[in-house]
Short mmCIF file of N, CA, C and O in Angstrom, two decimals:
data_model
loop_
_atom_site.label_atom_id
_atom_site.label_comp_id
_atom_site.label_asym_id
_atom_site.label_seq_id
_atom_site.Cartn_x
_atom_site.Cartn_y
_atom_site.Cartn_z
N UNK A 1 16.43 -3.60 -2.27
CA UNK A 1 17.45 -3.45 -3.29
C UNK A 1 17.33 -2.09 -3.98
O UNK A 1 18.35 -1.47 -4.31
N UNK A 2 16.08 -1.61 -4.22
CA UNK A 2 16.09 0.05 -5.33
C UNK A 2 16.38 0.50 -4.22
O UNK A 2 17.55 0.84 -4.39
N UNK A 3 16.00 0.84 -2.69
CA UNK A 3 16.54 1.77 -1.93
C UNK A 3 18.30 2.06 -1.68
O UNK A 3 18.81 3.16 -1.49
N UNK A 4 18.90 0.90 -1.72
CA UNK A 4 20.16 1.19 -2.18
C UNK A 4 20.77 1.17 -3.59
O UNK A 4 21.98 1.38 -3.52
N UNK A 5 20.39 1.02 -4.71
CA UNK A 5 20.63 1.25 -5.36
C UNK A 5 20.20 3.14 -6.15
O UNK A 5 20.54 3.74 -7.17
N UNK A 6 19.33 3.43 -5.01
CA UNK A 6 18.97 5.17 -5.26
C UNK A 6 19.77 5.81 -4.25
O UNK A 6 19.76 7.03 -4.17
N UNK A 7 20.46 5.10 -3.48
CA UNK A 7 21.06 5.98 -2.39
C UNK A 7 20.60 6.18 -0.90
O UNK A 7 21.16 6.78 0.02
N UNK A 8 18.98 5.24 -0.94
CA UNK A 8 18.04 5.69 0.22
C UNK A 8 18.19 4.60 0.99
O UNK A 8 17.24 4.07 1.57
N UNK A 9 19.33 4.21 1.05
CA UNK A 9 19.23 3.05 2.29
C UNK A 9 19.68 4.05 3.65
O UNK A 9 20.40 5.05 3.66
N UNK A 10 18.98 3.41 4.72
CA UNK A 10 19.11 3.40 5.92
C UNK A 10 19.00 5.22 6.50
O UNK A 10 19.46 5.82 7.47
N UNK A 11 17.88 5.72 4.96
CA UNK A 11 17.04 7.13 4.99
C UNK A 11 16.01 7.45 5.46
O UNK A 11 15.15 6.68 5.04
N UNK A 12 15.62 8.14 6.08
CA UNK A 12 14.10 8.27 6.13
C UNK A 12 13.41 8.84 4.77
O UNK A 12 13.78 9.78 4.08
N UNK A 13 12.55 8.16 4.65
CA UNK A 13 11.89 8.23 3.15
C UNK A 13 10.02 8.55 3.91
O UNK A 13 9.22 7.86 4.54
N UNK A 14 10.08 10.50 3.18
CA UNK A 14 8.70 10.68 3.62
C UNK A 14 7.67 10.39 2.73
O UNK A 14 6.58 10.41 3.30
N UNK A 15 7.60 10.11 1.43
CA UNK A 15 6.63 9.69 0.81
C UNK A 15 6.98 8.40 -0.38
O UNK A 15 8.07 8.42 -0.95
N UNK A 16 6.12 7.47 -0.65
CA UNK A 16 6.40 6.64 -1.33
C UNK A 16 5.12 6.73 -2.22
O UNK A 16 4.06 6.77 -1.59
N UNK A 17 5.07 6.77 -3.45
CA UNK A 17 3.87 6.95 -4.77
C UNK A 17 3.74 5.24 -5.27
O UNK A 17 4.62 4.74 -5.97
N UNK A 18 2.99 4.75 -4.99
CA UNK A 18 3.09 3.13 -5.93
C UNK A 18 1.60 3.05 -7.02
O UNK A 18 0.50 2.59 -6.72
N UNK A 19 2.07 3.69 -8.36
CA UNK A 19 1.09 3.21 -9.15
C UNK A 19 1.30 2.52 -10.23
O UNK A 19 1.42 3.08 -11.33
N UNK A 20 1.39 1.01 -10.05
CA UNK A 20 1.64 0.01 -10.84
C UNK A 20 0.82 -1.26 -11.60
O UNK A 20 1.14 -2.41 -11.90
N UNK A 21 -0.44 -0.42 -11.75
CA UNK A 21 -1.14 -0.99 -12.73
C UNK A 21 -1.97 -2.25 -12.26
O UNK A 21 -2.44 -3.02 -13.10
N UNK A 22 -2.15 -2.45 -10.94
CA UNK A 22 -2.55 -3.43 -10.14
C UNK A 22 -1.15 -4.76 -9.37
O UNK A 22 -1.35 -5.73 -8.64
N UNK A 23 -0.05 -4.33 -9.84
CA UNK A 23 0.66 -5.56 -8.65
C UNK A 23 0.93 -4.42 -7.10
O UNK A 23 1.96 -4.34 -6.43
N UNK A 24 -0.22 -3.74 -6.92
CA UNK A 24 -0.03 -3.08 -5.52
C UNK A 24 -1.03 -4.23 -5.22
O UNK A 24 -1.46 -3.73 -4.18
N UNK A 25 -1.47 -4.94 -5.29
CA UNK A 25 -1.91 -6.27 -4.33
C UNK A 25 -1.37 -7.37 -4.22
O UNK A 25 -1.83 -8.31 -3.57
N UNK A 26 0.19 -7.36 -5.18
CA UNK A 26 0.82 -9.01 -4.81
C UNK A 26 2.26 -7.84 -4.26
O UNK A 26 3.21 -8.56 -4.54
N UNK A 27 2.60 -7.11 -3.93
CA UNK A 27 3.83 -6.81 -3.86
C UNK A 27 3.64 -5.67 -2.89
O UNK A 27 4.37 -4.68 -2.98
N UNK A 28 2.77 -5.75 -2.01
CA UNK A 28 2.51 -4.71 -0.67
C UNK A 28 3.74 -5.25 0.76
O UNK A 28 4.43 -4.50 1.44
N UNK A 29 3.68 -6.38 0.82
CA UNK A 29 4.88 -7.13 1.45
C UNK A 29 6.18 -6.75 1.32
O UNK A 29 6.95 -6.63 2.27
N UNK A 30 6.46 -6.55 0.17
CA UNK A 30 7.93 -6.00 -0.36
C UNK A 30 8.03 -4.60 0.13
O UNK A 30 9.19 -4.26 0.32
N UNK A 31 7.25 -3.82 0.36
CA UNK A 31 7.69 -2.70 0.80
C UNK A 31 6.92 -1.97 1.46
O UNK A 31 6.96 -0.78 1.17
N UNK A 32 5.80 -2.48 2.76
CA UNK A 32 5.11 -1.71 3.71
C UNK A 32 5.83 -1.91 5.27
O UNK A 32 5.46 -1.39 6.32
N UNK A 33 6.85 -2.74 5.07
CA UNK A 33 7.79 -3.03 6.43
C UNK A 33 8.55 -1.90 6.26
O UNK A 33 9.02 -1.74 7.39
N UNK A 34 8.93 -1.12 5.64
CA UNK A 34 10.16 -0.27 5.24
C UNK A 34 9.92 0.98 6.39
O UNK A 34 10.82 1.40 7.12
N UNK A 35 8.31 1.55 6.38
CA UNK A 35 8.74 2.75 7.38
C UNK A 35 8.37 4.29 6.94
O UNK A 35 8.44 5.37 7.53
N UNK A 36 7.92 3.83 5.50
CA UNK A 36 7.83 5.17 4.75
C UNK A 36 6.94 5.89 5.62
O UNK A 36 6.11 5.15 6.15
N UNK A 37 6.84 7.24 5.95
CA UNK A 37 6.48 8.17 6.34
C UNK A 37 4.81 8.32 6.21
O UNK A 37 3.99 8.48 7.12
N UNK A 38 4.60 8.19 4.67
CA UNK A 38 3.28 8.31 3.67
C UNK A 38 3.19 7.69 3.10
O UNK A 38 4.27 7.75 2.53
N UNK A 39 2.26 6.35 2.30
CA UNK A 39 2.26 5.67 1.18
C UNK A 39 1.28 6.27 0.76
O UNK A 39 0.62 6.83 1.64
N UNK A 40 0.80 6.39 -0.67
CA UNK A 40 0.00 6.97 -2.20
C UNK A 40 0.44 6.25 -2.78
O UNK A 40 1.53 6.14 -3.35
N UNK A 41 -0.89 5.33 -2.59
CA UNK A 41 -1.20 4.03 -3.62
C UNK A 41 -2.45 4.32 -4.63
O UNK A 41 -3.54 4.66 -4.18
N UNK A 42 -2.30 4.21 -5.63
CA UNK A 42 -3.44 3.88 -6.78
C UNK A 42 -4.06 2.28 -6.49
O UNK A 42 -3.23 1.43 -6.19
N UNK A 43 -4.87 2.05 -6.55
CA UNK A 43 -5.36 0.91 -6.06
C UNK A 43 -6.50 0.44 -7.43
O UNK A 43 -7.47 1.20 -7.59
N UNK A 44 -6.37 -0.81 -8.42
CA UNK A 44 -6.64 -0.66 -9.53
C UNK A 44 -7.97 -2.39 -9.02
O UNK A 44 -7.70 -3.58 -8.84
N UNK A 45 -8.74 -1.95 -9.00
CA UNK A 45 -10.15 -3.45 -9.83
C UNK A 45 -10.12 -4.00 -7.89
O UNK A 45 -9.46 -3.36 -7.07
N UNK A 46 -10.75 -4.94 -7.60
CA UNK A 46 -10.76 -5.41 -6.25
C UNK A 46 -10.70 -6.86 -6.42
O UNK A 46 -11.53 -7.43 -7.13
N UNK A 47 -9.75 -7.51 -5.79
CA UNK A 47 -9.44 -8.98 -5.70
C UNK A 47 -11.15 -9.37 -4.82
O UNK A 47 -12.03 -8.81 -4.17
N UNK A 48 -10.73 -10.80 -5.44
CA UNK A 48 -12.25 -11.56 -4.65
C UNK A 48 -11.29 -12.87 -3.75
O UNK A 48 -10.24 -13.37 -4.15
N UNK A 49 -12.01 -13.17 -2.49
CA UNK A 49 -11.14 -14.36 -2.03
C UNK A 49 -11.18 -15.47 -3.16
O UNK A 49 -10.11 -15.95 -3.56
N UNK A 50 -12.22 -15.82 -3.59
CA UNK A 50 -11.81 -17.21 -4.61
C UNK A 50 -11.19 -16.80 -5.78
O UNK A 50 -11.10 -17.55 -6.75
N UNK A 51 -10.69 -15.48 -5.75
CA UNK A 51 -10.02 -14.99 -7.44
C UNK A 51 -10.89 -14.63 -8.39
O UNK A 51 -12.02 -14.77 -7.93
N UNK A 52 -10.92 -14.19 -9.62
CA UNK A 52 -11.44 -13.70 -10.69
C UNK A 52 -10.92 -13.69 -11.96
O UNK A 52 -9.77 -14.11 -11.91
N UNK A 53 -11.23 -13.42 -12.98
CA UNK A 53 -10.86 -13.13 -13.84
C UNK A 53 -10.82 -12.16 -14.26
O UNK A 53 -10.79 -12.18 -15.49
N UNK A 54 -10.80 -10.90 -13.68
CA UNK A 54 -10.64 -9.47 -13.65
C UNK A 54 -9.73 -9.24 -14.93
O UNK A 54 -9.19 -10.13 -15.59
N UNK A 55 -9.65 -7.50 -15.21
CA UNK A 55 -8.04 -7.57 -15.53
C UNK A 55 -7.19 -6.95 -14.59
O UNK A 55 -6.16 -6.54 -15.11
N UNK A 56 -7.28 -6.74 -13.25
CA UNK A 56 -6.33 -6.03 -12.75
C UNK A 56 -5.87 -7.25 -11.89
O UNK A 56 -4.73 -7.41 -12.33
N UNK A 57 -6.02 -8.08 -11.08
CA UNK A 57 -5.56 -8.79 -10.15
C UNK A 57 -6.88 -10.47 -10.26
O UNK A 57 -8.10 -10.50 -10.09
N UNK A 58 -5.96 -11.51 -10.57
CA UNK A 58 -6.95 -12.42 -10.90
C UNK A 58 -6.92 -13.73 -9.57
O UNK A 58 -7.84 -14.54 -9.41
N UNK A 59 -5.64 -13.69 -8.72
CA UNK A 59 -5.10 -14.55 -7.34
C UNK A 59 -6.57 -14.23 -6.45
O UNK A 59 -7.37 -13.32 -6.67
N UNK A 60 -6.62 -15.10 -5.59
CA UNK A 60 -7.51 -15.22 -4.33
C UNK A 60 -6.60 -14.09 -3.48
O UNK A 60 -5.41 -14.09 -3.16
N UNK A 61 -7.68 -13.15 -3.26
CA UNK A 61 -7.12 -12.83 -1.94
C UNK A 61 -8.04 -12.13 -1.14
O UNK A 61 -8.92 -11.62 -1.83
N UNK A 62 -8.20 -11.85 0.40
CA UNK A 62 -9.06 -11.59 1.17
C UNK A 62 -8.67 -10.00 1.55
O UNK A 62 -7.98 -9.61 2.49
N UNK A 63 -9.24 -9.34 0.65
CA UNK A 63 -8.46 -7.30 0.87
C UNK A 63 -8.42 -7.31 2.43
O UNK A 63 -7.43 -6.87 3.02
N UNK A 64 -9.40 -7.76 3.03
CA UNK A 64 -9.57 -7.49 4.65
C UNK A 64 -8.43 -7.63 5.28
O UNK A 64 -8.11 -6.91 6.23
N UNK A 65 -7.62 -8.71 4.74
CA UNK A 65 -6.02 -8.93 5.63
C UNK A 65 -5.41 -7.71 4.77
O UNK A 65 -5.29 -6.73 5.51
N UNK A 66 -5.04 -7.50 3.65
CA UNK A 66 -4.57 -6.49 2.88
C UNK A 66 -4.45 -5.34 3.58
O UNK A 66 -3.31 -4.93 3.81
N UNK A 67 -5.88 -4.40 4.18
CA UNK A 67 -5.92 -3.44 4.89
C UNK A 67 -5.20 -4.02 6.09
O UNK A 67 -4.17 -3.41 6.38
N UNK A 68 -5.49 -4.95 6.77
CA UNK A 68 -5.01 -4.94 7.95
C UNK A 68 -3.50 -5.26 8.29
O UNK A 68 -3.13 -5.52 9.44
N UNK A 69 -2.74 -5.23 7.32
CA UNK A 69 -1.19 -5.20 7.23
C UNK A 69 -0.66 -3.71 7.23
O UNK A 69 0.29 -3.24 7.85
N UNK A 70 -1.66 -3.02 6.26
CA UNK A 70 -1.61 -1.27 6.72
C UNK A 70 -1.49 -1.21 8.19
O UNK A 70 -0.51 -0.61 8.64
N UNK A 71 -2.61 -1.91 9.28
CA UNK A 71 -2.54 -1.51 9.92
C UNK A 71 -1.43 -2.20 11.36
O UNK A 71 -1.11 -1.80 12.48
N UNK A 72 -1.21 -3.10 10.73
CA UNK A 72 -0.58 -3.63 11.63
C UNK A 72 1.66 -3.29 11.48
O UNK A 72 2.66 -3.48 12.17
N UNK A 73 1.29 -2.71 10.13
CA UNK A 73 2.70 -1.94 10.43
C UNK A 73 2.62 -0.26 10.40
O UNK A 73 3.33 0.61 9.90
N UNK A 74 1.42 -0.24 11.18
CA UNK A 74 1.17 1.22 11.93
C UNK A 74 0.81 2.21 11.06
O UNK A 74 1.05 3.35 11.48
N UNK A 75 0.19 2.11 9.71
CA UNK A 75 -0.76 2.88 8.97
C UNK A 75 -2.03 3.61 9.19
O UNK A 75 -2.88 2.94 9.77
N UNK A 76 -2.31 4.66 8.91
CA UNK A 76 -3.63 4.76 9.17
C UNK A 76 -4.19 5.34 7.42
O UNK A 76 -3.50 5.98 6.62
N UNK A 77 -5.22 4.99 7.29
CA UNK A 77 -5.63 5.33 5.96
C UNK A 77 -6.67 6.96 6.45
O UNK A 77 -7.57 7.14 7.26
N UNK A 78 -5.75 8.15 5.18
CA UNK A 78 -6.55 9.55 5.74
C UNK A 78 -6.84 10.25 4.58
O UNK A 78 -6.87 11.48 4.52
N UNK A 79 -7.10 9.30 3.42
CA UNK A 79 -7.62 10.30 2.19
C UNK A 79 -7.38 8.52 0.85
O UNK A 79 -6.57 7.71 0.42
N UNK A 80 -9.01 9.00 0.83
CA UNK A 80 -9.39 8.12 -0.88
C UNK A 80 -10.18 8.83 -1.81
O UNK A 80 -11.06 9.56 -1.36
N UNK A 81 -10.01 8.74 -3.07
CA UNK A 81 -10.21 9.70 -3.94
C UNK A 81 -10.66 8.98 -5.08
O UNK A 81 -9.85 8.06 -5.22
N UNK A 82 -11.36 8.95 -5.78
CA UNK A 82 -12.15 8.05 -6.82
C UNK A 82 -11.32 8.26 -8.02
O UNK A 82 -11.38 9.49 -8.06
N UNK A 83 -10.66 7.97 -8.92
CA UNK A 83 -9.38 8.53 -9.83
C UNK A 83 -10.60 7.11 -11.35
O UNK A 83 -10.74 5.89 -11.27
N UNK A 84 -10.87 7.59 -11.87
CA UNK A 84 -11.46 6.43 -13.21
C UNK A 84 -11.90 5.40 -12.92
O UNK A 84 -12.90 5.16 -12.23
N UNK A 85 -10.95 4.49 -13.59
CA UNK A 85 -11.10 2.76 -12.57
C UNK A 85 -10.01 2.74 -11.54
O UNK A 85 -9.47 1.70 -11.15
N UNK A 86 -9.79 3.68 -11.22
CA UNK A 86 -9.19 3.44 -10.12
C UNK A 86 -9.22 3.67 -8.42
O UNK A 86 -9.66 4.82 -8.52
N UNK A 87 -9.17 3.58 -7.71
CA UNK A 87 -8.94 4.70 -6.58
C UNK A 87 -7.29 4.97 -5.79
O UNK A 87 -6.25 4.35 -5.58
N UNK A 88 -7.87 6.26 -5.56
CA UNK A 88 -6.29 6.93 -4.74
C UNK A 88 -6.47 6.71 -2.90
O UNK A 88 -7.39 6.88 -2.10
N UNK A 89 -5.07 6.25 -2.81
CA UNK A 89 -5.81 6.29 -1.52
C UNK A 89 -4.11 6.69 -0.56
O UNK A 89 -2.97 6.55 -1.01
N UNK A 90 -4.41 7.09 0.55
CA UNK A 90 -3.16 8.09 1.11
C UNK A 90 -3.20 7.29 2.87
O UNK A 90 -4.18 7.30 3.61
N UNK A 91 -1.81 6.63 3.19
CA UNK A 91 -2.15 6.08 4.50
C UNK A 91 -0.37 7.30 4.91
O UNK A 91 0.46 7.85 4.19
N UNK A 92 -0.60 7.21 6.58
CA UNK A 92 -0.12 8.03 7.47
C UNK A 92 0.71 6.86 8.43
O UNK A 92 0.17 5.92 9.02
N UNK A 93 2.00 7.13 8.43
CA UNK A 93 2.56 6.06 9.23
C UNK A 93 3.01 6.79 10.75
O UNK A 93 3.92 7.61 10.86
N UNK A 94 2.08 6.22 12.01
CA UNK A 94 1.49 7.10 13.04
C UNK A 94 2.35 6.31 14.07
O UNK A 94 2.25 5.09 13.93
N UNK A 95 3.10 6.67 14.97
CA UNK A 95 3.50 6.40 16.14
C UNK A 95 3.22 4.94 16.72
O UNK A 95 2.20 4.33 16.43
N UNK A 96 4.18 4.44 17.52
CA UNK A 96 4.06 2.95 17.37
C UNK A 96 2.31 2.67 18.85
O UNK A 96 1.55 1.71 19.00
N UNK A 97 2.37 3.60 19.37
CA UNK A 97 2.06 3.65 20.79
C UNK A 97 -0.01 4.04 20.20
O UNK A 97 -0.88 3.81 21.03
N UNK A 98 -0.44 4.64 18.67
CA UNK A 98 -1.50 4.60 18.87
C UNK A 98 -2.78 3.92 18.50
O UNK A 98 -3.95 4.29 18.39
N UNK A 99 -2.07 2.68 18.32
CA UNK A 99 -3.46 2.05 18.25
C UNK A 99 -3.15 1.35 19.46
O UNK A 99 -3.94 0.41 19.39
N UNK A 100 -2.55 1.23 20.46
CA UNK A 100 -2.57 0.44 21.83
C UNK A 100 -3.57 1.15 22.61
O UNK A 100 -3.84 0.79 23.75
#
C-alpha cells in the first residue's frame, strides 16, 4: 500500500532504510518479498524463542528462521555495524541462481 501510495509501485526500489524502533522483527514479512535492491535495517534488543520481557520485542521468536527468510528471498547479509543498543546491518539482494 505506501509503495503506491509514493508512486513506487511496480518500480525498482534500490534501497530500503527500516528503523523502527524494534517492529523490524514482527513486520519483516510485509516487506522482504518486495525485491528491494538493498535493505538497512537497524535491528533493536534480540527476541528469545520462549519470548521476554525485553523492551524492544517481547513475542517468541526463533531469529534463526528470521535470518533465513533474508535468505531465502535471496539476501545476502554484507555489512553490521554496532550503532548503541542497537545494530546496523546491510543485506544485498543477489541473483536468483547464487545460492544454487
Amino acid at each position: 500500500e505506501s509503495l503506491e501510495i509514493l508512486g513506487h509501485k511496480d518500480r525498482t526500489i534500490d534501497i530500503l532504510k527500516i528503523d523502527c524502533e524494534g517492529c523490524e522483527w514482527s513486520t519483516h514479512k510485509d516487506w522482504i518479498g518486495f525485491g528491494f535492491r538493498q535493505i538497512l535495517l537497524e535491528i533493536h534488543g534480540v527476541p528469545q524463542p520462549n519470548g521476554s520481557k525485553g523492551r524492544w520485542y517481547q513475542a517468541p521468536m526463533n531469529i534463526t528462521d528470521y535470518f533465513q527468510d533474508f535468505r531465502d528471498n535471496g539476501y545476502a547479509l554484507f555489512n553490521k555495524d554496532p550503532n548503541n543498543l542497537a545494530v546496523e546491518l546491510a543485506f544485498l539482494k543477489l541473483d536468483e541462481d547464487f545460492y544454487k
